[in-house]
CSV table of C-alpha atoms in Angstrom, one decimal:
chain,number,residue,atom,x,y,z
A,1,MET,CA,0.0,0.0,0.0
A,2,SER,CA,2.8,2.4,0.8
A,3,GLN,CA,4.5,1.6,-2.5
A,4,ARG,CA,1.3,2.4,-4.3
A,5,THR,CA,0.9,5.7,-2.5
A,6,GLU,CA,4.5,6.5,-3.2
A,7,ARG,CA,4.0,5.9,-6.9
A,8,ARG,CA,0.9,8.0,-6.9
A,9,ARG,CA,2.8,10.9,-5.6
A,10,GLY,CA,4.8,11.1,-8.8
A,11,ILE,CA,1.8,11.8,-11.0
A,12,HIS,CA,-0.7,13.4,-8.5
A,13,VAL,CA,-1.9,16.9,-9.5
A,14,ASP,CA,-3.8,19.0,-7.1
A,15,GLN,CA,-7.1,20.2,-8.5
A,16,SER,CA,-6.2,23.7,-7.4
A,17,ASP,CA,-3.3,23.5,-9.9
A,18,LEU,CA,-5.8,23.3,-12.7
A,19,LEU,CA,-7.3,26.7,-11.9
A,20,CYS,CA,-6.1,30.1,-13.0
A,21,LYS,CA,-3.1,31.4,-11.1
A,22,LYS,CA,-4.8,34.7,-10.6
A,23,GLY,CA,-7.5,33.1,-8.5
A,24,CYS,CA,-10.5,34.0,-10.8
A,25,GLY,CA,-11.9,30.5,-10.4
A,26,TYR,CA,-11.7,29.5,-14.0
A,27,TYR,CA,-9.6,26.7,-15.5
A,28,GLY,CA,-6.0,27.7,-16.4
A,29,ASN,CA,-3.9,26.4,-19.3
A,30,ALA,CA,-0.2,25.6,-19.5
A,31,ALA,CA,-0.1,27.4,-22.9
A,32,TRP,CA,-1.3,30.6,-21.2
A,33,GLN,CA,1.3,30.3,-18.4
A,34,GLY,CA,-1.3,28.8,-16.0
A,35,LEU,CA,-3.9,31.6,-16.7
A,36,CYS,CA,-7.4,31.3,-18.0
A,37,SER,CA,-8.3,32.8,-21.4
A,38,LYS,CA,-9.8,35.9,-19.9
A,39,CYS,CA,-6.8,36.7,-17.6
A,40,TRP,CA,-4.4,35.7,-20.4
A,41,ARG,CA,-6.0,38.2,-22.9
A,42,GLU,CA,-5.8,40.9,-20.3
A,43,GLU,CA,-2.2,40.2,-19.6
A,44,TYR,CA,-1.4,39.8,-23.3
A,45,GLN,CA,-3.0,43.1,-24.2
A,46,ARG,CA,-1.2,44.9,-21.3
A,47,VAL,CA,2.2,43.5,-22.5
A,48,ARG,CA,1.4,44.3,-26.1
A,49,GLN,CA,0.3,47.9,-25.3
A,50,LYS,CA,3.5,48.4,-23.3
A,51,GLN,CA,5.5,47.1,-26.3
A,52,ILE,CA,3.7,49.5,-28.6
A,53,GLN,CA,4.5,52.4,-26.3
A,54,ASP,CA,8.1,51.4,-26.0
A,55,ASP,CA,8.4,51.1,-29.8
A,56,TRP,CA,6.8,54.6,-30.3
A,57,ALA,CA,9.1,56.1,-27.7
A,58,LEU,CA,12.1,54.5,-29.5
A,59,ALA,CA,11.0,55.8,-32.8
A,60,GLU,CA,10.5,59.3,-31.5
A,61,LYS,CA,13.9,59.2,-29.8
A,62,LEU,CA,15.6,58.1,-33.1
A,63,GLN,CA,13.8,60.8,-35.0
A,64,ARG,CA,15.0,63.5,-32.6
A,65,GLU,CA,18.6,62.2,-32.9
A,66,GLU,CA,18.3,62.2,-36.7
A,67,GLU,CA,17.0,65.8,-36.6
A,68,ALA,CA,19.8,66.9,-34.3
A,69,ALA,CA,22.4,65.1,-36.5
A,70,TYR,CA,20.9,66.8,-39.6
A,71,ALA,CA,21.0,70.2,-38.0
A,72,SER,CA,24.7,69.7,-37.0
A,73,SER,CA,25.6,68.6,-40.5
A,74,GLN,CA,23.9,71.7,-41.9
A,75,GLY,CA,25.9,73.9,-39.5
A,76,VAL,CA,29.2,72.4,-40.6
A,77,GLN,CA,28.4,72.9,-44.2
A,78,THR,CA,27.7,76.7,-43.7
A,79,HIS,CA,31.3,77.4,-42.4
A,80,PRO,CA,33.4,80.0,-44.4
A,81,GLN,CA,34.6,78.7,-47.8
A,82,SER,CA,38.2,80.0,-46.9
A,83,THR,CA,38.7,76.8,-44.9
A,84,PRO,CA,41.2,74.6,-46.8
A,85,PRO,CA,39.5,71.8,-48.6
A,86,HIS,CA,41.9,69.2,-47.3
A,87,SER,CA,41.5,70.1,-43.6
A,88,GLY,CA,37.7,70.5,-44.0
A,89,HIS,CA,37.4,67.1,-45.6
A,90,THR,CA,39.5,65.6,-42.8
A,91,SER,CA,37.3,67.1,-40.1
A,92,LEU,CA,34.1,65.9,-41.7
A,93,GLY,CA,35.4,62.3,-42.1
A,94,PRO,CA,34.8,61.0,-38.6
A,95,PHE,CA,31.5,62.9,-38.4
A,96,SER,CA,30.3,61.4,-41.7
A,97,LYS,CA,31.1,57.9,-40.5
A,98,PHE,CA,29.3,58.6,-37.2
A,99,GLU,CA,26.3,60.0,-39.1
A,100,GLU,CA,26.2,57.0,-41.5
A,101,LYS,CA,26.3,54.6,-38.6
A,102,LYS,CA,23.6,56.4,-36.7
A,103,THR,CA,21.4,56.6,-39.8
A,104,ASN,CA,21.8,52.9,-40.5
A,105,GLU,CA,20.9,52.0,-36.9
A,106,LYS,CA,17.9,54.3,-37.0
A,107,THR,CA,16.7,52.9,-40.3
A,108,ARG,CA,16.9,49.4,-39.0
A,109,LYS,CA,15.0,50.1,-35.8
A,110,VAL,CA,12.4,52.3,-37.5
A,111,THR,CA,11.9,49.5,-40.1
A,112,THR,CA,11.3,47.1,-37.2
A,113,VAL,CA,8.7,49.4,-35.8
A,114,LYS,CA,7.0,49.7,-39.1
A,115,LYS,CA,7.0,46.0,-39.5
A,116,PHE,CA,5.3,45.7,-36.1
A,117,PHE,CA,2.5,48.1,-37.1
A,118,SER,CA,2.3,47.0,-40.7
A,119,PRO,CA,3.1,43.3,-41.0
A,120,SER,CA,2.3,43.1,-44.7
A,121,SER,CA,6.0,43.3,-45.5
A,122,ARG,CA,6.2,39.6,-44.8
A,123,THR,CA,3.5,38.7,-47.3
A,124,ALA,CA,5.6,37.9,-50.3
A,125,PRO,CA,7.7,35.1,-48.8
A,126,LYS,CA,4.6,33.7,-47.1
A,127,LYS,CA,2.8,33.3,-50.5
A,128,GLU,CA,5.8,31.6,-52.0
A,129,THR,CA,5.8,29.1,-49.1
A,130,GLN,CA,2.1,28.4,-49.3
A,131,GLU,CA,2.4,27.8,-53.1
A,132,GLY,CA,4.7,24.9,-52.4
A,133,LYS,CA,2.1,23.5,-49.9
A,134,THR,CA,-0.7,22.9,-52.3
A,135,PRO,CA,-3.0,20.2,-51.0
A,136,SER,CA,-4.0,17.2,-53.1
A,137,PRO,CA,-7.2,17.4,-55.2
A,138,SER,CA,-9.0,14.8,-53.1
A,139,VAL,CA,-8.3,16.7,-49.9
A,140,SER,CA,-9.4,19.9,-51.6
A,141,ARG,CA,-12.7,18.4,-52.8
A,142,HIS,CA,-13.4,17.0,-49.4
A,143,ALA,CA,-12.7,20.3,-47.7
A,144,SER,CA,-14.8,22.2,-50.3
A,145,PHE,CA,-17.7,19.8,-49.7
A,146,GLU,CA,-17.5,20.1,-45.9
A,147,THR,CA,-17.2,23.9,-46.2
A,148,ASP,CA,-20.2,24.2,-48.4
A,149,GLN,CA,-22.2,22.0,-46.1
A,150,VAL,CA,-21.3,24.0,-43.1
A,151,SER,CA,-22.2,27.2,-44.9
A,152,LYS,CA,-25.6,25.8,-45.9
A,153,ASP,CA,-26.3,24.7,-42.3
A,154,PHE,CA,-25.3,28.1,-41.0
A,155,VAL,CA,-27.6,29.9,-43.3
A,156,ASP,CA,-30.5,27.6,-42.5
A,157,PHE,CA,-29.9,28.2,-38.8
A,158,LEU,CA,-29.8,31.9,-39.1
A,159,LYS,CA,-33.1,32.0,-41.0
A,160,ASN,CA,-34.9,31.4,-37.7
A,161,LEU,CA,-33.4,34.6,-36.4
A,162,GLN,CA,-34.7,36.7,-39.3
A,163,LYS,CA,-33.1,40.2,-39.3
A,164,PRO,CA,-30.5,39.5,-36.6
A,165,GLY,CA,-29.6,36.4,-38.5
A,166,ARG,CA,-28.8,38.4,-41.7
A,167,ASP,CA,-26.7,40.8,-39.7
A,168,ILE,CA,-24.7,37.9,-38.1
A,169,HIS,CA,-24.1,36.3,-41.5
A,170,LYS,CA,-22.9,39.6,-42.9
A,171,GLN,CA,-20.5,40.2,-40.0
A,172,CYS,CA,-19.2,36.7,-40.2
A,173,ARG,CA,-18.5,36.9,-43.9
A,174,ALA,CA,-16.8,40.3,-43.6
A,175,PHE,CA,-14.6,38.9,-40.8
A,176,ILE,CA,-13.6,35.9,-42.9
A,177,VAL,CA,-12.6,38.2,-45.7
A,178,THR,CA,-10.6,40.3,-43.3
A,179,MET,CA,-8.8,37.3,-41.9
A,180,SER,CA,-8.0,36.0,-45.3
A,181,ASN,CA,-5.9,39.2,-45.9
A,182,LYS,CA,-4.0,38.7,-42.6
A,183,LYS,CA,-2.4,35.3,-43.3
A,184,ASP,CA,1.0,36.8,-42.6
A,185,LEU,CA,0.1,37.5,-39.0
A,186,GLY,CA,1.5,35.4,-36.2
A,187,ALA,CA,-0.5,32.8,-34.3
A,188,ASP,CA,-1.1,35.1,-31.3
A,189,GLU,CA,-2.3,37.9,-33.5
A,190,LEU,CA,-4.7,35.6,-35.3
A,191,SER,CA,-6.0,34.3,-32.0
A,192,GLU,CA,-6.4,37.8,-30.8
A,193,CYS,CA,-8.5,38.8,-33.8
A,194,VAL,CA,-10.7,35.7,-33.5
A,195,GLN,CA,-11.2,36.2,-29.8
A,196,ASP,CA,-12.1,39.8,-30.2
A,197,PHE,CA,-14.7,38.9,-32.8
A,198,TYR,CA,-16.1,36.3,-30.4
A,199,GLN,CA,-16.3,38.9,-27.6
A,200,ASN,CA,-17.9,41.6,-29.8
A,201,MET,CA,-20.4,39.1,-31.2
A,202,SER,CA,-21.3,37.7,-27.8
A,203,ASP,CA,-21.9,41.2,-26.4
A,204,ARG,CA,-24.2,42.0,-29.3
A,205,LEU,CA,-26.1,38.8,-28.9
A,206,MET,CA,-26.5,39.4,-25.2
A,207,SER,CA,-28.2,42.7,-25.8
A,208,HIS,CA,-30.4,41.1,-28.5
A,209,PHE,CA,-31.5,38.1,-26.5
A,210,LYS,CA,-31.7,40.2,-23.3
A,211,GLY,CA,-29.3,38.1,-21.3
A,212,SER,CA,-30.4,34.6,-22.4
A,213,LEU,CA,-27.1,32.6,-22.0
A,214,ASP,CA,-28.5,29.5,-23.6
A,215,SER,CA,-29.5,31.3,-26.8
A,216,VAL,CA,-26.2,33.2,-27.0
A,217,GLU,CA,-24.2,30.0,-26.6
A,218,GLN,CA,-26.3,28.3,-29.2
A,219,VAL,CA,-25.6,31.0,-31.7
A,220,MET,CA,-22.0,31.3,-30.8
A,221,ASP,CA,-21.5,27.6,-31.4
A,222,GLN,CA,-22.8,28.0,-34.9
A,223,VAL,CA,-20.7,31.1,-35.5
A,224,GLU,CA,-17.6,29.3,-34.3
A,225,LYS,CA,-18.4,26.3,-36.5
A,226,TYR,CA,-18.8,28.5,-39.6
A,227,ILE,CA,-15.8,30.7,-39.1
A,228,MET,CA,-13.3,28.0,-38.0
A,229,THR,CA,-14.3,25.6,-40.8
A,230,ARG,CA,-13.6,28.4,-43.3
A,231,LEU,CA,-10.4,29.5,-41.7
A,232,TYR,CA,-9.1,26.0,-40.7
A,233,LYS,CA,-6.4,25.6,-43.3
A,234,SER,CA,-4.9,29.0,-42.7
A,235,VAL,CA,-4.9,29.0,-38.9
A,236,PHE,CA,-4.2,25.4,-37.9
A,237,CYS,CA,-0.5,24.8,-37.3
A,238,PRO,CA,0.6,28.0,-39.0
A,239,GLU,CA,4.1,28.2,-40.4
A,240,THR,CA,4.9,31.2,-38.2
A,241,THR,CA,4.9,28.8,-35.2
A,242,ASP,CA,6.9,25.8,-34.1
A,243,ASP,CA,3.8,23.6,-33.6
A,244,GLU,CA,4.9,21.0,-36.1
A,245,LYS,CA,8.3,20.7,-34.4
A,246,LYS,CA,6.6,20.2,-31.1
A,247,ASP,CA,4.3,17.5,-32.6
A,248,LEU,CA,7.3,15.5,-33.8
A,249,ALA,CA,9.1,15.9,-30.5
A,250,THR,CA,6.0,14.7,-28.6
A,251,GLN,CA,5.4,11.8,-31.0
A,252,ASN,CA,9.0,10.7,-30.6
A,253,ARG,CA,8.8,11.1,-26.8
A,254,ILE,CA,5.7,8.8,-26.6
A,255,ARG,CA,7.4,6.2,-28.8
A,256,ALA,CA,10.4,6.2,-26.5
A,257,LEU,CA,8.0,5.6,-23.6
A,258,HIS,CA,6.4,2.5,-25.1
A,259,TRP,CA,7.7,0.4,-22.2
A,260,VAL,CA,5.7,2.2,-19.5
A,261,THR,CA,3.2,-0.2,-18.0
A,262,ILE,CA,-0.2,0.5,-16.5
A,263,GLN,CA,1.2,-0.5,-13.0
A,264,MET,CA,3.9,2.1,-13.2
A,265,LEU,CA,1.3,4.8,-13.5
A,266,CYS,CA,-0.9,3.3,-10.8
A,267,VAL,CA,-3.9,3.3,-13.2
A,268,SER,CA,-7.0,1.8,-11.6
A,269,MET,CA,-8.1,-0.2,-14.7
A,270,GLU,CA,-8.1,-3.9,-15.3
A,271,GLU,CA,-8.0,-4.5,-19.1
A,272,GLU,CA,-8.7,-8.2,-18.6
A,273,ILE,CA,-12.4,-7.3,-18.0
A,274,PRO,CA,-14.1,-7.1,-21.4
A,275,GLU,CA,-16.1,-4.0,-20.6
A,276,VAL,CA,-13.0,-2.2,-19.4
A,277,SER,CA,-11.0,-3.3,-22.5
A,278,GLU,CA,-13.8,-2.0,-24.7
A,279,ASN,CA,-13.9,1.4,-23.0
A,280,VAL,CA,-10.1,1.7,-23.3
A,281,VAL,CA,-10.3,1.0,-27.1
A,282,ASN,CA,-13.1,3.6,-27.4
A,283,ALA,CA,-11.1,6.1,-25.5
A,284,ILE,CA,-8.1,5.6,-27.7
A,285,THR,CA,-10.3,5.9,-30.8
A,286,ASP,CA,-11.8,9.2,-29.6
A,287,ILE,CA,-8.5,10.8,-28.8
A,288,ILE,CA,-7.1,9.8,-32.2
A,289,GLU,CA,-10.3,11.1,-34.0
A,290,MET,CA,-9.7,14.6,-32.5
A,291,ASP,CA,-7.2,15.4,-35.3
A,292,SER,CA,-9.8,14.7,-38.0
A,293,LYS,CA,-12.1,17.5,-36.7
A,294,ARG,CA,-12.0,21.1,-37.9
A,295,VAL,CA,-14.0,23.0,-35.3
A,296,PRO,CA,-12.5,23.5,-31.9
A,297,ARG,CA,-15.8,22.5,-30.3
A,298,ASP,CA,-15.8,19.2,-32.1
A,299,LYS,CA,-12.2,18.5,-31.0
A,300,LEU,CA,-13.3,19.2,-27.4
A,301,ALA,CA,-16.2,16.8,-27.9
A,302,CYS,CA,-13.7,14.0,-28.8
A,303,ILE,CA,-11.7,14.8,-25.6
A,304,THR,CA,-14.9,14.7,-23.5
A,305,ARG,CA,-16.0,11.4,-25.0
A,306,CYS,CA,-12.5,9.9,-24.4
A,307,SER,CA,-12.6,11.1,-20.8
A,308,LYS,CA,-16.0,9.6,-20.1
A,309,HIS,CA,-14.9,6.3,-21.4
A,310,ILE,CA,-11.9,6.5,-19.0
A,311,PHE,CA,-14.2,7.2,-16.1
A,312,SER,CA,-16.5,4.3,-17.1
A,313,ALA,CA,-13.5,1.9,-17.2
A,314,ILE,CA,-12.3,3.0,-13.8
A,315,ARG,CA,-15.8,2.7,-12.4
A,316,ILE,CA,-16.2,-0.8,-13.7
A,317,THR,CA,-12.8,-1.8,-12.3
A,318,LYS,CA,-13.3,-0.3,-8.9
A,319,LYS,CA,-17.0,-0.9,-8.7
A,320,GLU,CA,-17.4,2.7,-7.4
A,321,PRO,CA,-17.3,6.2,-8.9
A,322,ALA,CA,-13.9,7.3,-10.1
A,323,SER,CA,-12.1,10.2,-8.5
A,324,ALA,CA,-10.0,13.0,-10.1
A,325,ASP,CA,-6.8,11.3,-8.7
A,326,ASP,CA,-7.7,8.2,-10.7
A,327,PHE,CA,-8.5,10.0,-13.9
A,328,LEU,CA,-5.3,11.8,-14.6
A,329,PRO,CA,-3.0,8.7,-14.5
A,330,ALA,CA,-5.5,6.9,-16.7
A,331,LEU,CA,-5.6,9.7,-19.2
A,332,ILE,CA,-1.8,9.7,-19.4
A,333,TYR,CA,-1.9,6.0,-20.0
A,334,ILE,CA,-4.4,6.4,-22.8
A,335,VAL,CA,-2.3,9.2,-24.4
A,336,LEU,CA,0.8,6.9,-24.3
A,337,LYS,CA,-1.1,4.0,-25.9
A,338,ALA,CA,-2.8,6.2,-28.6
A,339,ASN,CA,0.1,8.5,-29.4
A,340,PRO,CA,-2.4,11.0,-31.0
A,341,PRO,CA,-1.4,12.6,-34.3
A,342,ARG,CA,-0.4,16.3,-34.0
A,343,LEU,CA,-1.3,16.4,-30.3
A,344,GLN,CA,0.5,19.8,-29.6
A,345,SER,CA,-1.0,21.4,-32.7
A,346,ASN,CA,-4.5,20.4,-31.7
A,347,ILE,CA,-4.0,21.6,-28.2
A,348,GLN,CA,-2.7,25.0,-29.4
A,349,TYR,CA,-5.5,25.2,-32.0
A,350,ILE,CA,-8.2,24.7,-29.3
A,351,THR,CA,-6.4,27.1,-27.0
A,352,ARG,CA,-6.2,29.9,-29.6
A,353,PHE,CA,-9.5,29.6,-31.4
A,354,CYS,CA,-12.1,27.9,-29.2
A,355,ASN,CA,-14.9,29.9,-27.6
A,356,PRO,CA,-13.3,30.9,-24.3
A,357,SER,CA,-16.4,30.2,-22.3
A,358,ARG,CA,-16.0,26.5,-23.0
A,359,LEU,CA,-12.4,26.4,-21.8
A,360,MET,CA,-13.0,28.4,-18.7
A,361,THR,CA,-15.8,26.3,-17.2
A,362,GLY,CA,-17.8,23.1,-17.6
A,363,GLU,CA,-16.7,19.5,-18.2
A,364,ASP,CA,-15.1,20.4,-21.6
A,365,GLY,CA,-12.8,22.9,-19.9
A,366,TYR,CA,-12.0,20.4,-17.1
A,367,TYR,CA,-11.2,17.5,-19.5
A,368,PHE,CA,-9.1,19.8,-21.8
A,369,THR,CA,-7.1,21.1,-18.9
A,370,ASN,CA,-6.3,17.6,-17.8
A,371,LEU,CA,-5.2,16.7,-21.3
A,372,CYS,CA,-2.8,19.7,-21.2
A,373,CYS,CA,-1.5,18.4,-17.9
A,374,ALA,CA,-1.1,14.9,-19.3
A,375,ALA,CA,0.9,16.3,-22.3
A,376,ALA,CA,3.1,18.4,-19.9
A,377,PHE,CA,3.6,15.3,-17.7
A,378,ILE,CA,4.7,13.2,-20.6
A,379,GLU,CA,7.3,15.8,-21.6
A,380,LYS,CA,8.8,15.9,-18.1
A,381,LEU,CA,8.4,12.2,-17.2
A,382,ASP,CA,11.3,10.9,-15.3
A,383,GLY,CA,12.2,7.9,-13.1
A,384,GLN,CA,10.9,9.4,-9.9
A,385,SER,CA,7.5,9.8,-11.4
A,386,LEU,CA,7.4,6.1,-12.2
A,387,ASN,CA,9.0,5.0,-8.9
A,388,LEU,CA,12.2,4.0,-10.8
A,389,SER,CA,15.8,4.8,-10.3
A,390,GLN,CA,17.4,7.2,-12.7
A,391,GLU,CA,19.6,4.4,-14.0
A,392,GLU,CA,16.7,2.1,-14.7
A,393,PHE,CA,14.8,4.9,-16.4
A,394,GLU,CA,17.7,5.7,-18.7
A,395,ARG,CA,18.2,2.0,-19.5
A,396,TYR,CA,14.5,1.6,-20.5
A,397,MET,CA,14.6,4.8,-22.5
A,398,SER,CA,17.7,3.7,-24.4
A,399,GLY,CA,16.3,0.3,-25.1
A,400,GLN,CA,19.0,-1.6,-23.3
A,401,ALA,CA,16.4,-3.2,-21.0
A,402,SER,CA,12.7,-3.6,-20.7
A,403,PRO,CA,10.5,-4.1,-17.6
A,404,ARG,CA,8.8,-6.9,-19.6
A,405,PHE,CA,12.1,-8.7,-20.2
A,406,ASN,CA,13.7,-11.1,-17.7
A,407,SER,CA,17.3,-10.0,-17.8
A,408,SER,CA,18.5,-12.6,-15.3
A,409,GLU,CA,17.4,-15.6,-17.5
A,410,GLY,CA,18.1,-13.7,-20.8
A,411,ASP,CA,14.8,-14.8,-22.3
A,412,TRP,CA,11.1,-14.0,-22.2
A,413,PRO,CA,9.2,-15.6,-19.4
A,414,HIS,CA,7.8,-19.0,-20.2
A,415,THR,CA,4.1,-19.9,-20.3
A,416,GLY,CA,4.2,-21.4,-16.9
A,417,SER,CA,4.8,-18.0,-15.3
A,418,ALA,CA,1.5,-16.4,-16.2
A,419,PRO,CA,0.8,-15.0,-12.7
A,420,GLY,CA,4.1,-13.2,-12.7
A,421,MET,CA,3.5,-11.8,-16.1
A,422,ALA,CA,0.0,-10.7,-15.1
A,423,ALA,CA,1.5,-8.7,-12.3
A,424,THR,CA,3.8,-7.0,-14.9
A,425,ASN,CA,1.5,-6.5,-17.8
A,426,PRO,CA,-2.0,-7.9,-18.5
A,427,VAL,CA,-1.2,-8.0,-22.2
A,428,LEU,CA,1.5,-10.5,-21.5
A,429,ALA,CA,-0.8,-12.5,-19.3
A,430,GLN,CA,-3.3,-12.7,-22.1
A,431,LEU,CA,-0.5,-13.7,-24.5
A,432,SER,CA,0.5,-16.5,-22.1
A,433,GLN,CA,-3.0,-17.7,-22.0
A,434,ASN,CA,-3.3,-17.7,-25.8
A,435,LEU,CA,0.0,-19.6,-26.0
A,436,GLU,CA,-1.4,-22.3,-23.7
A,437,LEU,CA,-4.5,-22.6,-25.8
A,438,LEU,CA,-2.4,-22.8,-29.0
A,439,SER,CA,-0.3,-25.6,-27.3
A,440,GLY,CA,-3.4,-27.6,-26.5
A,441,LEU,CA,-4.7,-27.0,-30.1
A,442,SER,CA,-1.4,-28.2,-31.4
A,443,SER,CA,-1.5,-31.5,-29.5
A,444,ARG,CA,-5.1,-32.0,-30.6
A,445,GLN,CA,-4.2,-31.4,-34.2
A,446,GLU,CA,-1.4,-33.9,-34.0
A,447,SER,CA,-3.8,-36.6,-32.7
A,448,LEU,CA,-6.3,-35.7,-35.4
A,449,MET,CA,-3.6,-36.0,-38.1
A,450,GLU,CA,-2.6,-39.4,-36.8
A,451,ALA,CA,-6.2,-40.6,-36.9
A,452,ALA,CA,-6.6,-39.1,-40.4
A,453,GLN,CA,-3.5,-41.0,-41.6
A,454,SER,CA,-4.8,-44.2,-40.1
A,455,LEU,CA,-8.2,-43.7,-41.8
A,456,GLN,CA,-6.4,-43.0,-45.1
A,457,ALA,CA,-4.4,-46.3,-44.8
A,458,ASP,CA,-7.6,-48.2,-44.0
A,459,LEU,CA,-9.4,-46.7,-47.0
A,460,LEU,CA,-6.5,-47.6,-49.3
A,461,SER,CA,-6.4,-51.3,-48.0
A,462,TRP,CA,-10.1,-51.8,-47.9
A,463,PRO,CA,-10.6,-52.5,-51.7
A,464,GLU,CA,-7.8,-55.1,-51.6
A,465,ARG,CA,-9.2,-56.7,-48.5
A,466,VAL,CA,-12.7,-56.9,-50.0
A,467,HIS,CA,-11.4,-58.4,-53.2
A,468,ARG,CA,-9.4,-61.0,-51.3
A,469,GLU,CA,-12.5,-62.0,-49.3
A,470,VAL,CA,-14.6,-62.3,-52.4
A,471,GLN,CA,-12.0,-64.5,-54.0
A,472,ASP,CA,-11.9,-66.7,-50.9
A,473,ILE,CA,-15.6,-67.2,-51.0
A,474,LEU,CA,-15.7,-68.0,-54.7
A,475,GLU,CA,-13.0,-70.5,-54.2
A,476,LYS,CA,-14.8,-72.1,-51.2
A,477,TYR,CA,-18.2,-72.0,-52.8
A,478,PRO,CA,-17.8,-72.3,-56.6
A,479,LEU,CA,-20.7,-71.3,-58.7
A,480,GLU,CA,-22.4,-74.2,-60.7
A,481,VAL,CA,-24.7,-73.3,-63.6
A,482,LEU,CA,-27.2,-76.2,-64.4
A,483,SER,CA,-28.5,-76.5,-68.0
A,484,CYS,CA,-32.3,-76.5,-68.4
A,485,THR,CA,-34.5,-77.0,-71.6
A,486,VAL,CA,-37.6,-74.9,-71.8
A,487,SER,CA,-40.4,-75.9,-74.2
A,488,ALA,CA,-43.0,-73.6,-75.8
A,489,ILE,CA,-46.4,-73.6,-74.1
A,490,ASP,CA,-48.3,-74.8,-77.2
A,491,ALA,CA,-45.9,-77.4,-78.5
A,492,ASN,CA,-47.4,-80.8,-79.7
A,493,ASN,CA,-45.5,-82.9,-77.3
A,494,MET,CA,-46.6,-80.9,-74.3
A,495,ASP,CA,-48.5,-82.7,-71.6
A,496,ASN,CA,-52.0,-81.3,-71.7
A,497,ASP,CA,-53.5,-83.3,-68.9
A,498,ASN,CA,-53.1,-80.5,-66.5
A,499,LEU,CA,-54.9,-78.0,-68.7
A,500,PRO,CA,-58.5,-77.0,-68.0
A,501,PRO,CA,-61.1,-78.2,-70.5
A,502,PRO,CA,-62.0,-76.0,-73.4
A,503,LEU,CA,-65.0,-73.7,-73.1
A,504,THR,CA,-68.2,-75.0,-74.7
A,505,PRO,CA,-70.7,-72.5,-76.0
A,506,GLN,CA,-74.1,-72.8,-74.4
A,507,VAL,CA,-77.4,-71.8,-76.1
A,508,PHE,CA,-80.3,-70.5,-74.0
A,509,ALA,CA,-83.8,-70.6,-75.4
A,510,GLY,CA,-85.5,-67.4,-75.4
């Protein structure tokens, strides 16, 4: 029991750690430095505003220095012409170099400031990069069909709102056009634009529906679905970020941790139970399916379904409701088994472009926050977290040893050690049981083959045996054919005594 508790300490996360660090009561996120979306936006806007002010101050300072340098150069040029050309040229040499250096520095910094306020200067190389990233025709056709279907559903939904619906559709289309012209912006700037649009649209809907949160959330879900389906290709895993690099690092990390067993994580699930095994498979399927969705809300729905399958598996195993301490280790185990494609990109996409109200509260926000904790735990996983020494952990990571391998005997455990293997890994226990069944089937097959060969030999010898028996009988009881003369029935020499008398006609008097 103490060992189990000691292991649990390595992966235990206090529920207060999932909340925003500023104490607002909402769920935080590792991508937002432990803050919720609301506090992160406030902090981001504050830092950005300070950066803008600093850049303006730097630009004004450089402009004043340029004006002072220009005034000084004009004063030197108005000196009396009696000054010898050679000496005048010599005196202007150092100043000219200083002025050139200052001008170059000023030009570089002012250009940086202009780039900050007008990022369109990076548009050209971006277009060249995107031209080399043309999707295949099949993917384009599928995306076009899905986009058209979402647009049609969105228009049908807005018809029920009449005039407000037309205004919403007009604003959404204008926003999509605006965003299509901002493909050169960074991921944070794109996220800021989308979140600002969500906030403005939500405020307008609140005034229209007079504070009806359910109606506002219903409309906002449709707005998010329409906008993010149209913008998905340009905002998911943008080239201005290192999301793809993080995806590869996470994928390689999970592959290197293939040796981690369910017992090392103290997961309260027994996969030998058919219902538990089915829930585990469904959870893995749902977390993998997340990458195929386009809308952040649909990706969150996959995470929620995965988490509910995990809770169901724990409940069936423990025969009691699962706790939060049981859930996180099980979620880590599912992520390690599934190795979801583009995990970091999907987490960042949800973080940047999902409706913030879903991430701050509710079961979707809770499950998503736990998934972020699971991803962060996998990145920082060490021997202490698994109750292993650092030497053992490094040997397992390098592939020199495996917890499923019996290094003392130098071979895999035999089928007779099924209980020991079950304590190590239920998969190996199932494998041992299957090997025993195969061994029994093999012996039965050998007996069946012997019986079949014996039957084949009997069938081959049967005709000869029957032929020999028939010959013996014929030799013992030879067949004698007696000759017999048969006469015709109306022959002259036939004995007619046994024949009946002929019929005599009789006459009756009338």
